[in-house]
mmCIF file of C-alpha atoms in Angstrom:
data_model
loop_
_atom_site.group_PDB
_atom_site.id
_atom_site.type_symbol
_atom_site.label_atom_id
_atom_site.label_comp_id
_atom_site.label_asym_id
_atom_site.label_seq_id
_atom_site.Cartn_x
_atom_site.Cartn_y
_atom_site.Cartn_z
ATOM 1 C CA MET A 1 177.615 300.269 56.387
ATOM 2 C CA GLN A 2 181.284 299.802 55.609
ATOM 3 C CA LEU A 3 183.321 296.622 56.099
ATOM 4 C CA ALA A 4 185.424 298.215 58.740
ATOM 5 C CA GLU A 5 182.413 299.084 60.932
ATOM 6 C CA LEU A 6 181.384 295.452 60.676
ATOM 7 C CA VAL A 7 184.651 293.990 61.753
ATOM 8 C CA ARG A 8 185.371 296.638 64.648
ATOM 9 C CA PRO A 9 184.058 295.507 67.995
ATOM 10 C CA GLN A 10 181.371 297.436 69.213
ATOM 11 C CA HIS A 11 182.455 297.457 73.023
ATOM 12 C CA ARG A 12 185.538 296.889 74.996
ATOM 13 C CA GLY A 13 184.927 296.370 78.551
ATOM 14 C CA ASP A 14 184.559 299.776 80.365
ATOM 15 C CA ASP A 15 185.138 301.690 77.219
ATOM 16 C CA ARG A 16 181.942 303.828 76.546
ATOM 17 C CA ARG A 17 182.929 305.672 73.549
ATOM 18 C CA PRO A 18 180.918 305.350 70.355
ATOM 19 C CA ALA A 19 181.669 302.418 68.237
ATOM 20 C CA ALA A 20 183.396 304.567 65.595
ATOM 21 C CA ALA A 21 186.000 305.809 68.060
ATOM 22 C CA VAL A 22 186.812 302.427 69.620
ATOM 23 C CA GLY A 23 190.352 301.212 68.275
ATOM 24 C CA THR A 24 191.212 304.574 66.399
ATOM 25 C CA GLU A 25 193.558 306.071 68.957
ATOM 26 C CA ASP A 26 197.164 305.349 68.711
ATOM 27 C CA THR A 27 197.942 303.094 71.619
ATOM 28 C CA PRO A 28 200.891 300.777 71.542
ATOM 29 C CA GLU A 29 200.017 297.144 71.340
ATOM 30 C CA ALA A 30 201.927 294.655 73.386
ATOM 31 C CA PRO A 31 204.680 293.219 71.307
ATOM 32 C CA THR A 32 204.564 289.677 70.422
ATOM 33 C CA ALA A 33 207.326 287.102 69.554
ATOM 34 C CA ALA A 34 207.494 285.073 66.371
ATOM 35 C CA ASN A 35 206.024 282.240 68.166
ATOM 36 C CA GLY A 36 202.727 284.214 69.073
ATOM 37 C CA LYS A 37 203.589 284.747 72.644
ATOM 38 C CA ALA A 38 203.906 288.101 74.229
ATOM 39 C CA ASP A 39 207.361 289.245 74.883
ATOM 40 C CA GLY A 40 208.183 289.225 78.570
ATOM 41 C CA PRO A 41 211.158 289.370 81.009
ATOM 42 C CA ALA A 42 212.246 285.714 80.280
ATOM 43 C CA ASN A 43 212.164 286.280 76.616
ATOM 44 C CA ASP A 44 214.169 289.375 76.566
ATOM 45 C CA SER A 45 216.742 287.862 78.974
ATOM 46 C CA ALA A 46 217.038 284.938 76.720
ATOM 47 C CA ALA A 47 217.455 286.973 73.737
ATOM 48 C CA GLU A 48 220.075 289.149 75.397
ATOM 49 C CA ARG A 49 222.037 286.036 76.600
ATOM 50 C CA ARG A 50 221.919 284.762 73.124
ATOM 51 C CA LYS A 51 223.178 288.272 71.706
ATOM 52 C CA ASP A 52 225.972 288.109 74.399
ATOM 53 C CA ALA A 53 226.698 284.584 73.365
ATOM 54 C CA ASP A 54 227.206 285.490 69.756
ATOM 55 C CA GLY A 55 229.597 288.358 70.826
ATOM 56 C CA MET A 56 231.447 286.050 72.966
ATOM 57 C CA ALA A 57 232.002 283.617 69.840
ATOM 58 C CA VAL A 58 233.281 286.495 67.630
ATOM 59 C CA ALA A 59 235.699 287.762 70.502
ATOM 60 C CA ALA A 60 236.991 284.207 71.021
ATOM 61 C CA PHE A 61 237.739 284.002 67.160
ATOM 62 C CA VAL A 62 239.334 287.434 67.089
ATOM 63 C CA LEU A 63 241.367 286.927 70.124
ATOM 64 C CA GLY A 64 242.620 283.404 69.167
ATOM 65 C CA LEU A 65 243.451 284.611 65.866
ATOM 66 C CA VAL A 66 245.452 287.691 67.341
ATOM 67 C CA GLY A 67 247.027 285.383 70.060
ATOM 68 C CA LEU A 68 248.754 283.427 67.361
ATOM 69 C CA LEU A 69 250.858 286.477 66.755
ATOM 70 C CA VAL A 70 251.062 288.340 70.053
ATOM 71 C CA MET A 71 250.497 287.815 73.687
ATOM 72 C CA ASN A 72 249.504 284.261 73.355
ATOM 73 C CA ILE A 73 249.979 283.794 76.937
ATOM 74 C CA VAL A 74 246.923 285.858 77.873
ATOM 75 C CA LEU A 75 244.818 285.863 74.683
ATOM 76 C CA GLY A 76 244.814 282.084 74.242
ATOM 77 C CA PRO A 77 243.164 281.207 77.622
ATOM 78 C CA THR A 78 240.902 284.247 77.180
ATOM 79 C CA ALA A 79 239.543 282.843 73.825
ATOM 80 C CA VAL A 80 239.249 279.293 75.188
ATOM 81 C CA VAL A 81 237.133 280.604 77.907
ATOM 82 C CA LEU A 82 235.095 282.948 75.903
ATOM 83 C CA ALA A 83 234.489 280.245 73.296
ATOM 84 C CA ALA A 84 233.265 277.889 76.045
ATOM 85 C CA LEU A 85 230.879 280.215 77.514
ATOM 86 C CA ALA A 86 229.395 280.995 74.143
ATOM 87 C CA LEU A 87 228.893 277.302 73.335
ATOM 88 C CA ARG A 88 227.322 276.761 76.666
ATOM 89 C CA ARG A 89 224.836 279.724 76.229
ATOM 90 C CA GLY A 90 223.886 278.262 72.853
ATOM 91 C CA THR A 91 225.222 280.901 70.434
ATOM 92 C CA VAL A 92 224.013 280.851 66.924
ATOM 93 C CA ARG A 93 227.469 281.346 65.859
ATOM 94 C CA ARG A 94 228.545 278.033 66.831
ATOM 95 C CA GLY A 95 231.088 277.416 64.190
ATOM 96 C CA ARG A 96 232.961 280.614 65.088
ATOM 97 C CA ALA A 97 232.979 279.732 68.761
ATOM 98 C CA LEU A 98 234.384 276.481 67.850
ATOM 99 C CA LEU A 99 237.058 278.052 65.616
ATOM 100 C CA GLY A 100 237.899 280.287 68.526
ATOM 101 C CA LEU A 101 238.173 277.519 70.789
ATOM 102 C CA ALA A 102 240.768 275.859 68.279
ATOM 103 C CA LEU A 103 242.707 278.896 67.916
ATOM 104 C CA GLY A 104 242.945 279.530 71.627
ATOM 105 C CA VAL A 105 244.214 275.989 71.939
ATOM 106 C CA ALA A 106 246.539 276.545 69.231
ATOM 107 C CA ASP A 107 247.939 279.633 71.192
ATOM 108 C CA LEU A 108 248.663 277.608 74.058
ATOM 109 C CA VAL A 109 250.267 274.950 71.806
ATOM 110 C CA VAL A 110 252.529 277.761 70.350
ATOM 111 C CA LEU A 111 253.081 278.892 73.794
ATOM 112 C CA ALA A 112 254.435 275.440 74.945
ATOM 113 C CA VAL A 113 256.391 274.970 71.953
ATOM 114 C CA LEU A 114 258.147 278.456 72.439
ATOM 115 C CA VAL A 115 258.941 277.619 76.066
ATOM 116 C CA THR A 116 260.397 274.199 75.237
ATOM 117 C CA VAL A 117 262.395 275.103 72.256
ATOM 118 C CA ASN A 118 263.596 278.526 73.161
ATOM 119 C CA GLY A 119 263.280 278.716 76.845
ATOM 120 C CA THR A 120 261.171 282.079 76.380
ATOM 121 C CA VAL A 121 257.765 283.224 75.622
ATOM 122 C CA VAL A 122 258.967 285.962 73.226
ATOM 123 C CA TRP A 123 259.262 285.211 69.464
ATOM 124 C CA GLY A 124 259.925 287.162 66.351
ATOM 125 C CA PHE A 125 260.070 287.011 62.558
ATOM 126 C CA GLY A 126 263.627 288.164 62.196
ATOM 127 C CA GLY A 127 266.853 286.340 62.976
#
């Protein structure tokens, strides 16, 4: 007798096939998470929410950075909101979300300075 035959279970509930055929078919097994629990709808939605939060953190960073140069009246508040949502949802990219939040606030500060100094929301590099 081989070791595989000793280890393989002889019966599985209502399965009446010979012992050599049990477990040899290609049936997909239930996926398990890293902690050994089966993946279910709750784990899928949590993973998807975290993935969305990571995307929001990156988007907040990019929008905050671009907002320093153009359209800070729109991109600044958007970066602040996205960063706050990413932090609230527990993003893995916490540093990037915090940087997006800081850049969004900086966009609003630049906007406030432009409005008070020039009386306009438009600015340029030239003279």
